[in-house]
CSV table of C-alpha atoms and ligand atoms in Angstrom, one decimal:
chain,number,residue,atom,x,y,z
A,1,UNK,CA,0.0,0.0,-0.2
A,2,UNK,CA,1.2,3.7,-0.5
A,3,UNK,CA,2.5,5.6,2.6
A,4,UNK,CA,0.8,8.7,2.9
A,5,UNK,CA,2.5,10.9,5.0
A,6,UNK,CA,0.3,11.6,8.4
A,7,UNK,CA,0.2,15.6,7.6
A,8,UNK,CA,-1.9,14.6,4.0
A,9,UNK,CA,-3.7,12.1,5.7
A,10,UNK,CA,-4.5,14.4,8.9
A,11,UNK,CA,-4.5,17.5,7.3
A,12,UNK,CA,-8.4,19.0,8.1
A,13,UNK,CA,-10.7,18.6,5.4
A,14,UNK,CA,-13.4,20.8,6.6
A,15,UNK,CA,-13.9,23.5,9.0
A,16,UNK,CA,-15.1,21.7,11.8
A,17,UNK,CA,-11.9,19.7,12.1
A,18,UNK,CA,-9.8,23.2,11.9
A,19,UNK,CA,-8.1,24.1,15.4
A,20,UNK,CA,-7.5,27.5,16.9
A,21,UNK,CA,-9.0,29.7,14.6
A,22,UNK,CA,-13.1,29.9,15.1
A,23,UNK,CA,-12.5,33.3,14.7
A,24,UNK,CA,-12.0,32.8,10.9
A,25,UNK,CA,-13.9,29.6,10.5
A,26,UNK,CA,-17.2,31.2,11.9
A,27,UNK,CA,-17.0,34.0,9.4
A,28,UNK,CA,-16.5,31.6,6.0
A,29,UNK,CA,-19.1,29.3,7.2
A,30,UNK,CA,-21.9,32.5,6.9
A,31,UNK,CA,-20.0,33.5,4.0
A,32,UNK,CA,-20.8,30.4,2.5
A,33,UNK,CA,-24.0,29.9,3.9
A,34,UNK,CA,-25.4,33.3,2.8
A,35,UNK,CA,-23.4,33.2,-0.5
A,36,UNK,CA,-22.2,36.9,0.3
A,37,UNK,CA,-18.6,35.8,-1.8
A,38,UNK,CA,-16.1,38.6,-2.1
A,39,UNK,CA,-13.5,38.7,-4.5
A,40,UNK,CA,-10.3,38.7,-2.6
A,41,UNK,CA,-9.3,37.4,0.6
A,42,UNK,CA,-6.1,37.7,2.9
A,43,UNK,CA,-4.7,35.1,5.1
A,44,UNK,CA,-2.0,36.0,7.3
A,45,UNK,CA,-0.4,34.6,10.2
A,46,UNK,CA,2.9,32.2,11.0
A,47,UNK,CA,3.6,28.9,9.1
A,48,UNK,CA,1.3,26.2,9.7
A,49,UNK,CA,-1.4,27.8,11.2
A,50,UNK,CA,-3.8,26.2,8.7
A,51,UNK,CA,-3.7,29.2,6.0
A,52,UNK,CA,-3.9,27.0,2.5
A,53,UNK,CA,-5.8,24.6,4.3
A,54,UNK,CA,-8.8,27.0,5.3
A,55,UNK,CA,-8.3,28.3,1.7
A,56,UNK,CA,-8.8,24.7,0.4
A,57,UNK,CA,-12.1,23.9,2.4
A,58,UNK,CA,-13.2,27.1,1.2
A,59,UNK,CA,-12.5,26.7,-2.3
A,60,UNK,CA,-14.3,23.1,-1.8
A,61,UNK,CA,-17.2,25.0,-0.3
A,62,UNK,CA,-17.7,27.0,-3.6
A,63,UNK,CA,-17.2,24.4,-6.1
A,64,UNK,CA,-18.8,20.7,-4.2
A,65,UNK,CA,-21.1,18.9,-6.8
A,66,UNK,CA,-23.8,19.7,-3.8
A,67,UNK,CA,-23.7,23.3,-4.3
A,68,UNK,CA,-22.5,26.3,-2.6
A,69,UNK,CA,-21.8,24.8,1.3
A,70,UNK,CA,-20.4,25.1,4.4
A,71,UNK,CA,-20.0,21.4,4.4
A,72,UNK,CA,-18.3,20.3,1.5
A,73,UNK,CA,-18.9,16.7,1.0
A,74,UNK,CA,-15.3,15.5,0.2
A,75,UNK,CA,-16.7,12.9,-2.0
A,76,UNK,CA,-17.4,14.3,-5.3
A,77,UNK,CA,-15.1,14.8,-8.2
A,78,UNK,CA,-14.2,18.4,-7.0
A,79,UNK,CA,-13.7,17.8,-3.5
A,80,UNK,CA,-11.4,15.0,-4.2
A,81,UNK,CA,-9.4,16.8,-6.6
A,82,UNK,CA,-9.1,20.2,-4.5
A,83,UNK,CA,-7.9,17.9,-1.8
A,84,UNK,CA,-5.0,16.3,-4.1
A,85,UNK,CA,-4.4,19.7,-5.7
A,86,UNK,CA,-5.4,18.8,-9.1
A,87,UNK,CA,-8.6,20.6,-9.8
A,88,UNK,CA,-8.6,22.9,-12.8
A,89,UNK,CA,-10.3,25.6,-11.6
A,90,UNK,CA,-8.2,25.8,-8.2
A,91,UNK,CA,-5.3,27.1,-8.9
A,92,UNK,CA,-2.5,27.1,-6.3
A,93,UNK,CA,0.5,29.7,-7.1
A,94,UNK,CA,3.5,29.5,-4.9
A,95,UNK,CA,4.4,33.5,-4.7
A,96,UNK,CA,8.3,32.6,-3.6
A,97,UNK,CA,8.9,30.5,-7.0
A,98,UNK,CA,6.8,32.3,-9.3
A,99,UNK,CA,8.4,35.2,-9.8
A,100,UNK,CA,9.2,35.5,-13.2
A,101,UNK,CA,7.8,37.7,-16.2
A,102,UNK,CA,6.3,34.5,-17.7
A,103,UNK,CA,4.7,33.3,-14.8
A,104,UNK,CA,3.3,36.8,-13.8
A,105,UNK,CA,1.9,36.6,-17.7
A,106,UNK,CA,0.2,33.5,-17.7
A,107,UNK,CA,-1.2,34.6,-14.0
A,108,UNK,CA,-2.8,37.4,-16.1
A,109,UNK,CA,-4.0,35.3,-18.6
A,110,UNK,CA,-5.3,32.4,-16.7
A,111,UNK,CA,-7.1,35.0,-14.2
A,112,UNK,CA,-8.9,36.4,-17.2
A,113,UNK,CA,-10.3,32.8,-18.0
A,114,UNK,CA,-13.7,31.7,-17.0
A,115,UNK,CA,-14.1,28.4,-14.6
A,116,UNK,CA,-14.5,25.4,-16.8
A,117,UNK,CA,-16.0,22.6,-14.8
A,118,UNK,CA,-16.7,24.0,-11.3
A,119,UNK,CA,-18.8,27.4,-10.3
A,120,UNK,CA,-15.8,29.0,-9.5
A,121,UNK,CA,-12.2,29.9,-10.3
A,122,UNK,CA,-10.2,29.9,-7.0
A,123,UNK,CA,-6.5,31.4,-7.0
A,124,UNK,CA,-4.6,30.4,-3.7
A,125,UNK,CA,-1.3,32.0,-3.6
A,126,UNK,CA,1.1,31.0,-1.2
A,127,UNK,CA,3.7,33.4,0.1
A,128,UNK,CA,2.4,35.9,-1.7
A,129,UNK,CA,4.7,38.8,-0.2
A,130,UNK,CA,7.2,37.3,-2.3
A,131,UNK,CA,5.5,38.4,-5.3
A,132,UNK,CA,7.5,40.6,-7.6
A,133,UNK,CA,6.3,44.1,-8.2
A,134,UNK,CA,5.3,43.2,-11.9
A,135,UNK,CA,3.1,40.3,-10.5
A,136,UNK,CA,1.6,42.7,-7.5
A,137,UNK,CA,0.5,45.1,-10.4
A,138,UNK,CA,-1.2,42.4,-12.5
A,139,UNK,CA,-2.9,41.2,-9.1
A,140,UNK,CA,-4.0,44.9,-8.5
A,141,UNK,CA,-5.5,45.4,-12.0
A,142,UNK,CA,-7.4,42.2,-11.5
A,143,UNK,CA,-8.3,43.2,-8.0
A,144,UNK,CA,-9.9,46.4,-9.2
A,145,UNK,CA,-11.6,44.7,-12.1
A,146,UNK,CA,-12.4,41.4,-10.7
A,147,UNK,CA,-13.7,38.8,-13.5
A,148,UNK,CA,-16.9,37.1,-12.6
A,149,UNK,CA,-16.7,34.3,-10.3
A,150,UNK,CA,-13.4,34.6,-9.6
A,151,UNK,CA,-11.6,34.3,-5.7
A,152,UNK,CA,-8.6,35.1,-5.4
A,153,UNK,CA,-6.8,34.1,-1.5
A,154,UNK,CA,-3.3,35.7,-0.7
A,155,UNK,CA,-1.8,33.9,2.0
A,156,UNK,CA,1.3,35.1,3.8
A,157,UNK,CA,3.2,34.8,6.6
A,158,UNK,CA,4.9,38.4,6.4
A,159,UNK,CA,1.6,40.6,5.7
A,160,UNK,CA,3.8,43.9,6.0
A,161,UNK,CA,5.7,42.9,2.8
A,162,UNK,CA,2.4,43.6,0.9
A,163,UNK,CA,1.3,46.7,-1.0
A,164,UNK,CA,-1.1,48.8,0.8
A,165,UNK,CA,-3.2,49.0,-2.3
A,166,UNK,CA,-3.6,45.4,-2.5
A,167,UNK,CA,-4.1,44.6,0.9
A,168,UNK,CA,-7.2,47.0,1.1
A,169,UNK,CA,-9.2,45.4,-1.3
A,170,UNK,CA,-9.2,42.2,0.5
A,171,UNK,CA,-11.0,40.7,3.3
A,172,UNK,CA,-8.4,40.1,6.0
A,173,UNK,CA,-8.0,37.5,8.2
A,174,UNK,CA,-5.5,37.0,11.0
A,175,UNK,CA,-4.3,33.1,11.9
A,176,UNK,CA,-3.2,32.3,15.3
A,177,UNK,CA,-0.3,30.0,16.5
A,178,UNK,CA,-2.4,26.9,17.5
A,179,UNK,CA,-2.4,26.3,21.2
A,180,UNK,CA,-0.6,23.8,22.9
A,181,UNK,CA,-3.7,21.9,24.3
A,182,UNK,CA,-5.7,21.9,20.6
A,183,UNK,CA,-1.9,20.0,19.2
A,184,UNK,CA,-1.9,17.6,22.1
A,185,UNK,CA,-5.3,16.6,21.2
A,186,UNK,CA,-4.3,16.4,17.8
A,187,UNK,CA,-1.7,14.0,18.8
A,188,UNK,CA,-3.8,12.0,20.8
A,189,UNK,CA,-6.3,11.3,17.8
A,190,UNK,CA,-3.2,10.6,15.5
A,191,UNK,CA,-1.6,7.8,18.2
A,192,UNK,CA,-5.3,6.5,18.8
A,193,UNK,CA,-5.8,5.8,14.7
A,194,UNK,CA,-2.0,5.1,14.1
A,195,UNK,CA,-2.3,2.5,16.8
A,196,UNK,CA,0.6,3.7,18.9
A,197,UNK,CA,1.3,4.4,22.6
A,198,UNK,CA,3.2,7.7,23.5
A,199,UNK,CA,3.8,9.2,26.5
A,200,UNK,CA,1.7,12.5,27.3
A,201,UNK,CA,5.0,14.2,28.2
A,202,UNK,CA,6.2,13.4,24.7
A,203,UNK,CA,3.1,14.8,23.2
A,204,UNK,CA,3.4,18.1,25.1
A,205,UNK,CA,7.2,18.4,24.5
A,206,UNK,CA,6.4,18.1,20.4
A,207,UNK,CA,3.6,20.5,20.9
A,208,UNK,CA,6.0,22.7,22.3
A,209,UNK,CA,9.0,22.1,19.9
A,210,UNK,CA,6.3,22.9,17.2
A,211,UNK,CA,5.8,26.6,17.8
A,212,UNK,CA,1.9,26.8,17.2
A,213,UNK,CA,2.7,25.2,13.8
A,214,UNK,CA,0.3,22.1,13.3
A,215,UNK,CA,2.1,21.2,10.3
A,216,UNK,CA,5.6,20.8,12.3
A,217,UNK,CA,3.6,18.9,15.1
A,218,UNK,CA,2.2,16.4,12.8
A,219,UNK,CA,5.7,16.0,10.5
A,220,UNK,CA,7.8,15.9,14.0
A,221,UNK,CA,5.4,12.8,15.6
A,222,UNK,CA,5.2,11.2,12.2
A,223,UNK,CA,9.6,11.3,12.3
A,224,UNK,CA,9.4,9.9,16.1
A,225,UNK,CA,7.1,6.9,15.1
A,226,UNK,CA,9.4,6.0,12.3
A,227,UNK,CA,12.2,6.4,14.5
A,228,UNK,CA,11.0,4.4,17.8
A,229,UNK,CA,7.9,2.5,16.4
A,230,UNK,CA,4.7,1.9,18.4
A,231,UNK,CA,5.9,2.9,21.6
A,232,UNK,CA,7.1,6.3,21.8
A,233,UNK,CA,8.9,7.2,25.3
A,234,UNK,CA,10.4,10.5,26.6
A,235,UNK,CA,14.1,9.1,25.8
A,236,UNK,CA,12.8,8.5,22.1
A,237,UNK,CA,12.1,12.1,21.9
A,238,UNK,CA,15.5,13.5,23.1
A,239,UNK,CA,17.3,11.2,21.0
A,240,UNK,CA,16.0,12.2,17.9
A,241,UNK,CA,15.6,16.0,18.7
A,242,UNK,CA,18.4,16.5,21.2
A,243,UNK,CA,17.5,18.6,24.1
A,244,UNK,CA,14.3,20.8,24.1
A,245,UNK,CA,14.2,24.4,23.4
A,246,UNK,CA,13.7,25.2,26.6
A,247,UNK,CA,17.1,23.8,27.7
A,248,UNK,CA,18.7,25.6,25.3
A,249,UNK,CA,17.2,28.6,26.5
A,250,UNK,CA,17.7,27.9,30.3
A,251,UNK,CA,21.5,27.9,29.2
A,252,UNK,CA,21.3,31.3,27.3
A,253,UNK,CA,20.4,33.2,30.5
A,254,UNK,CA,22.9,31.5,32.7
A,255,UNK,CA,25.6,31.7,30.2
A,256,UNK,CA,25.0,35.7,30.3
A,257,UNK,CA,24.8,35.8,33.7
A,258,UNK,CA,28.3,33.8,34.3
A,259,UNK,CA,29.8,35.9,31.5
A,260,UNK,CA,30.5,33.1,29.0
A,261,UNK,CA,30.8,35.0,25.8
A,262,UNK,CA,32.3,31.8,23.8
A,263,UNK,CA,29.8,29.6,25.1
A,264,UNK,CA,27.1,31.8,24.1
A,265,UNK,CA,28.2,32.7,20.8
A,266,UNK,CA,28.5,28.9,20.0
A,267,UNK,CA,25.2,28.3,21.2
A,268,UNK,CA,24.2,30.9,18.7
A,269,UNK,CA,25.9,29.5,15.9
A,270,UNK,CA,24.6,26.3,16.3
A,271,UNK,CA,21.1,27.4,16.4
A,272,UNK,CA,21.8,29.4,13.4
A,273,UNK,CA,23.3,26.6,11.5
A,274,UNK,CA,20.5,24.1,12.6
A,275,UNK,CA,18.4,26.5,10.2
A,276,UNK,CA,16.9,28.9,12.4
A,277,UNK,CA,16.3,32.5,11.8
A,278,UNK,CA,17.5,35.2,14.5
A,279,UNK,CA,14.3,36.5,14.7
A,280,UNK,CA,12.8,32.6,15.8
A,281,UNK,CA,15.6,32.4,17.9
A,282,UNK,CA,14.9,35.5,19.8
A,283,UNK,CA,11.2,34.5,20.0
A,284,UNK,CA,12.2,31.5,21.8
A,285,UNK,CA,14.4,33.2,23.9
A,286,UNK,CA,11.7,35.8,25.1
A,287,UNK,CA,9.2,33.4,25.4
A,288,UNK,CA,11.1,31.3,27.8
A,289,UNK,CA,12.3,34.5,29.9
A,290,UNK,CA,8.4,35.6,30.1
A,291,UNK,CA,7.6,31.8,31.1
A,292,UNK,CA,10.3,31.3,34.0
A,293,UNK,CA,9.9,35.3,34.8
A,294,UNK,CA,5.7,34.4,35.5
A,295,UNK,CA,7.0,31.4,37.6
A,296,UNK,CA,9.1,33.2,39.6
A,297,UNK,CA,6.7,36.0,40.3
A,298,UNK,CA,3.9,33.8,40.9
A,299,UNK,CA,6.4,31.6,43.4
A,300,UNK,CA,5.8,28.0,41.2
A,301,UNK,CA,8.2,25.2,41.1
A,302,UNK,CA,11.5,25.9,39.2
A,303,UNK,CA,14.7,24.5,39.3
A,304,UNK,CA,17.8,25.2,41.1
A,305,UNK,CA,19.6,26.8,38.2
A,306,UNK,CA,16.9,29.2,37.0
A,307,UNK,CA,15.9,29.9,40.7
A,308,UNK,CA,19.6,31.6,40.6
A,309,UNK,CA,18.4,34.3,38.0
A,310,UNK,CA,17.2,37.1,39.1
A,311,UNK,CA,13.7,39.2,38.7
A,312,UNK,CA,15.3,42.5,37.3
A,313,UNK,CA,18.0,40.6,35.3
A,314,UNK,CA,15.9,38.2,33.5
A,315,UNK,CA,13.6,41.5,32.9
A,316,UNK,CA,16.6,43.2,31.3
A,317,UNK,CA,17.7,40.3,29.3
A,318,UNK,CA,13.8,40.4,27.7
A,319,UNK,CA,13.7,44.0,27.6
A,320,UNK,CA,16.9,44.5,25.5
A,321,UNK,CA,15.8,41.1,23.5
A,322,UNK,CA,12.1,42.9,22.9
A,323,UNK,CA,14.2,46.0,21.4
A,324,UNK,CA,16.7,44.2,19.2
A,325,UNK,CA,13.8,42.4,17.8
A,326,UNK,CA,12.1,45.8,16.2
A,327,UNK,CA,15.6,47.0,15.0
A,328,UNK,CA,16.3,44.1,13.0
A,329,UNK,CA,13.5,44.6,10.8
A,330,UNK,CA,16.1,47.6,9.1
A,331,UNK,CA,19.2,45.4,9.6
A,332,UNK,CA,21.1,43.6,7.0
A,333,UNK,CA,23.2,42.3,9.6
A,334,UNK,CA,20.7,40.7,12.1
A,335,UNK,CA,23.4,37.5,13.4
A,336,UNK,CA,25.4,40.5,14.1
A,337,UNK,CA,23.3,42.8,15.6
A,338,UNK,CA,22.2,40.0,18.0
A,339,UNK,CA,25.7,38.8,18.8
A,340,UNK,CA,26.6,42.1,20.1
A,341,UNK,CA,23.7,42.9,22.2
A,342,UNK,CA,24.3,39.3,23.8
A,343,UNK,CA,28.1,40.4,24.4
A,344,UNK,CA,27.3,43.7,25.9
A,345,UNK,CA,24.7,42.2,28.0
A,346,UNK,CA,27.3,39.7,29.2
A,347,UNK,CA,29.6,42.4,29.7
A,348,UNK,CA,27.2,44.3,31.7
A,349,UNK,CA,26.3,41.2,33.9
A,350,UNK,CA,29.3,39.4,34.4
A,351,UNK,CA,31.5,40.4,37.5
A,352,UNK,CA,33.5,37.6,37.2
A,353,UNK,CA,36.0,38.6,34.3
A,354,UNK,CA,36.4,41.4,31.4
A,355,UNK,CA,34.7,40.8,28.6
A,356,UNK,CA,38.0,41.4,26.4
A,357,UNK,CA,40.7,39.4,27.8
A,358,UNK,CA,44.2,40.5,27.4
A,359,UNK,CA,46.6,38.2,25.3
A,360,UNK,CA,49.7,37.1,27.1
A,361,UNK,CA,52.6,39.2,26.4
A,362,UNK,CA,56.3,38.6,26.8
A,363,UNK,CA,57.1,39.8,30.5
A,364,UNK,CA,59.4,42.3,29.3
A,365,UNK,CA,57.2,44.4,27.4
A,366,UNK,CA,54.7,44.4,30.2
A,367,UNK,CA,57.6,45.6,32.5
A,368,UNK,CA,57.9,48.6,29.9
A,369,UNK,CA,54.2,49.2,29.6
A,370,UNK,CA,53.5,49.2,33.1
A,371,UNK,CA,55.5,52.4,34.0
A,372,UNK,CA,53.2,55.2,33.8
A,373,UNK,CA,53.4,57.8,31.5
A,374,UNK,CA,54.6,60.8,33.8
A,375,UNK,CA,51.4,62.8,34.9
A,376,UNK,CA,52.3,65.8,36.9
A,377,UNK,CA,50.3,66.7,40.2
A,378,UNK,CA,47.5,69.0,38.9
A,379,UNK,CA,48.3,69.0,35.3
A,380,UNK,CA,45.6,65.7,34.7
A,381,UNK,CA,45.8,64.8,31.0
A,382,UNK,CA,43.1,62.8,29.9
A,383,UNK,CA,44.3,61.3,27.1
A,384,UNK,CA,47.5,60.1,28.7
A,385,UNK,CA,45.3,58.8,31.2
A,386,UNK,CA,43.5,56.8,28.5
A,387,UNK,CA,46.7,55.6,27.0
A,388,UNK,CA,47.9,54.1,30.2
A,389,UNK,CA,44.5,52.6,31.2
A,390,UNK,CA,44.7,50.9,27.7
A,391,UNK,CA,48.0,49.1,29.0
A,392,UNK,CA,46.1,48.4,31.9
A,393,UNK,CA,42.6,47.2,31.3
A,394,UNK,CA,41.3,47.0,27.6
A,395,UNK,CA,37.9,46.5,28.3
A,396,UNK,CA,37.6,49.4,30.6
A,397,UNK,CA,39.7,51.6,28.4
A,398,UNK,CA,37.2,50.8,25.2
A,399,UNK,CA,34.4,52.2,27.7
A,400,UNK,CA,36.3,54.9,29.0
A,401,UNK,CA,37.5,56.3,25.6
A,402,UNK,CA,33.6,57.5,25.1
A,403,UNK,CA,34.1,60.1,27.8
A,404,UNK,CA,35.2,63.7,27.4
A,405,UNK,CA,37.2,65.4,29.9
A,406,UNK,CA,35.6,68.6,31.3
A,407,UNK,CA,37.3,69.9,34.4
A,408,UNK,CA,38.8,69.4,37.7
A,409,UNK,CA,37.5,70.6,40.8
A,410,UNK,CA,38.8,69.9,44.3
A,411,UNK,CA,39.7,66.3,44.0
A,412,UNK,CA,37.1,65.5,41.5
A,413,UNK,CA,37.8,64.7,38.0
A,414,UNK,CA,34.8,65.6,35.9
A,415,UNK,CA,34.1,63.1,32.9
A,416,UNK,CA,31.2,63.7,30.4
A,417,UNK,CA,29.7,60.7,27.9
A,418,UNK,CA,27.9,61.9,25.2
A,419,UNK,CA,24.2,61.6,24.9
A,420,UNK,CA,24.4,58.6,23.1
A,421,UNK,CA,26.5,56.8,25.5
A,422,UNK,CA,24.3,55.9,28.4
A,423,UNK,CA,25.4,52.4,28.6
A,424,UNK,CA,29.1,53.5,28.8
A,425,UNK,CA,28.2,55.7,31.4
A,426,UNK,CA,26.8,53.2,33.3
A,427,UNK,CA,29.8,51.2,33.1
A,428,UNK,CA,32.1,53.1,34.1
A,429,UNK,CA,30.0,54.3,37.1
A,430,UNK,CA,30.2,50.5,37.7
A,431,UNK,CA,34.2,50.3,37.4
A,432,UNK,CA,34.5,53.6,39.7
A,433,UNK,CA,36.4,51.4,42.3
A,434,UNK,CA,38.7,50.1,39.6
A,435,UNK,CA,39.1,53.6,38.3
A,436,UNK,CA,39.9,55.3,41.7
A,437,UNK,CA,42.6,52.8,42.6
A,438,UNK,CA,44.3,53.2,39.0
A,439,UNK,CA,44.2,56.8,39.7
A,440,UNK,CA,46.3,56.6,42.8
A,441,UNK,CA,48.5,54.0,40.9
A,442,UNK,CA,49.5,56.9,38.7
A,443,UNK,CA,50.2,59.3,41.5
A,444,UNK,CA,46.7,60.7,42.1
A,445,UNK,CA,45.9,59.8,45.7
A,446,UNK,CA,42.7,60.2,47.1
A,447,UNK,CA,41.0,61.8,43.4
A,448,UNK,CA,38.1,60.5,42.0
A,449,UNK,CA,35.8,60.5,39.1
A,450,UNK,CA,32.7,62.3,38.4
A,451,UNK,CA,30.7,61.1,35.6
A,452,UNK,CA,27.9,62.9,33.7
A,453,UNK,CA,25.9,62.3,30.6
A,454,UNK,CA,25.2,65.6,28.1
A,455,UNK,CA,22.0,66.8,28.4
A,456,UNK,CA,19.5,66.4,25.5
A,457,UNK,CA,19.0,69.9,25.2
A,458,UNK,CA,23.2,70.0,24.4
A,459,UNK,CA,23.0,67.2,22.2
A,460,UNK,CA,19.8,69.1,20.6
A,461,UNK,CA,21.6,72.1,20.0
A,462,UNK,CA,24.8,70.1,19.1
A,463,UNK,CA,22.6,68.2,16.6
A,464,UNK,CA,21.1,71.5,15.1
A,465,UNK,CA,24.8,72.7,14.5
A,466,UNK,CA,25.5,69.5,12.5
A,467,UNK,CA,22.5,70.0,10.4
A,468,UNK,CA,23.4,73.6,9.5
A,469,UNK,CA,27.0,72.8,8.8
A,470,UNK,CA,28.3,73.2,5.2
A,471,UNK,CA,29.0,69.3,4.6
A,472,UNK,CA,25.6,68.2,6.0
A,473,UNK,CA,23.6,70.2,3.8
A,474,UNK,CA,25.3,69.3,1.1
A,475,UNK,CA,24.9,65.8,2.0
A,476,UNK,CA,21.4,66.3,1.7
A,477,UNK,CA,21.2,68.1,-1.6
A,478,UNK,CA,22.2,64.6,-3.0
A,479,UNK,CA,20.6,62.6,-0.8
A,480,UNK,CA,17.3,62.3,0.5
A,481,UNK,CA,17.7,62.6,4.4
A,482,UNK,CA,17.5,63.9,7.7
A,483,UNK,CA,20.1,63.4,10.9
A,484,UNK,CA,18.7,60.0,12.7
A,485,UNK,CA,21.4,60.2,15.4
A,486,UNK,CA,24.8,61.9,16.1
A,487,UNK,CA,27.6,59.5,17.3
A,488,UNK,CA,31.1,60.0,18.7
A,489,UNK,CA,33.6,59.2,16.1
A,490,UNK,CA,36.0,57.4,18.5
A,491,UNK,CA,39.2,56.6,16.9
A,492,UNK,CA,41.5,54.0,18.4
A,493,UNK,CA,44.8,54.9,19.5
A,494,UNK,CA,46.4,51.9,17.9
A,495,UNK,CA,48.7,53.8,15.4
A,496,UNK,CA,49.9,56.5,17.7
A,497,UNK,CA,51.3,54.1,20.0
A,498,UNK,CA,53.3,52.3,17.4
A,499,UNK,CA,55.4,55.3,17.1
B,1,ZN,ZN1,-18.0,17.5,-2.7
């Protein structure tokens, strides 16, 4: 007998089998029962949540031999061929692979034709955000003057990439991630029908790993059945899929707290190599962080390693990653931005060791470098201080070099950080003890630093001056733009040092 994949076998065939999207199926059922069919629908939502499945059921509802119905028979020629994807009037187009001019032309021609056998011609365009501009233009023409008996259903995981002119002409439905309980329910049904015994714990693990996608859930379950046979236990799950996401995310939080930069970077590398997108990883970490945070707040049982994480630490990490998540939308270097943000967090929280470990140097050179540059009493030179600091501790130097010397009053050396360097200022505060000791090592006994941050007013004034400057106004003549952010151009003193 031909083997049918579980996904094909258990893919919902009518509205009653669709889980977790009742807010959508209810309306579509009414649409069919009242025969109030529109020309265009937009189905948006995460992968595996049933967008094309619902589109097919809707198409069957339109073209079933029994007439327009919310309960297609799944027996007639039309229903069966739509289930198979072979119906001539229900055309599924993959937006990701139909991007050429020929495909667009053929799309145009096909939309213009009237249906052959059935009553409606239905176009289901998957990954529609991937269509080219020409395809969108063709589509828009069709939506403006839709041919009789034509329904276009656009499915997308990324609706923001669709032109507004298209979106505004569609009736929109947002698909939700499928809840864990619904997925586990489905798992029980499959287990019963396929005559396999499976631990409940395993079903929950598979559901967690599928991230709200029914398709992922069923295909993971299938892999497990093929792998372990009729009896599936938690060991099988762990052998096949490795440690669960939660385990990885837990190590992520613990690693940051312990300053394990190398370990965290290779963890990120492994996740990315396993095919995960940065956004996906972030979503996982944020979700996990939220979970343990709530468990801590409501004093639920947690394991001892998680117990060692402080609430404000978890909140800060989540906060940072949420910020990063929105910044990534405009970035071409998502992985790099992720790594940098994580390293900054490590720098902030690891007390044990500095982020940049100095390379071992021959003893003699160190002796030479250790001799402080002469600084006379009362003639403090900030640049000299920085140069000495660089030899002493590169990590702290890399923070302090953002500062600007303002003045010495009494025994206080006032250093100001630019408006955009709040982070460095906070770090400097944290390293105050070290810096005070180093001052006294350089002959500035009883001296201390006073750190401040440039006021917003000064920053705005500076920004205004820069905007008015000739270089910038000339730039703007050529490029349409405005000043977004001003950052100090901090140059390293590497070259000067060599002389
Ligand atoms: Zn039928």
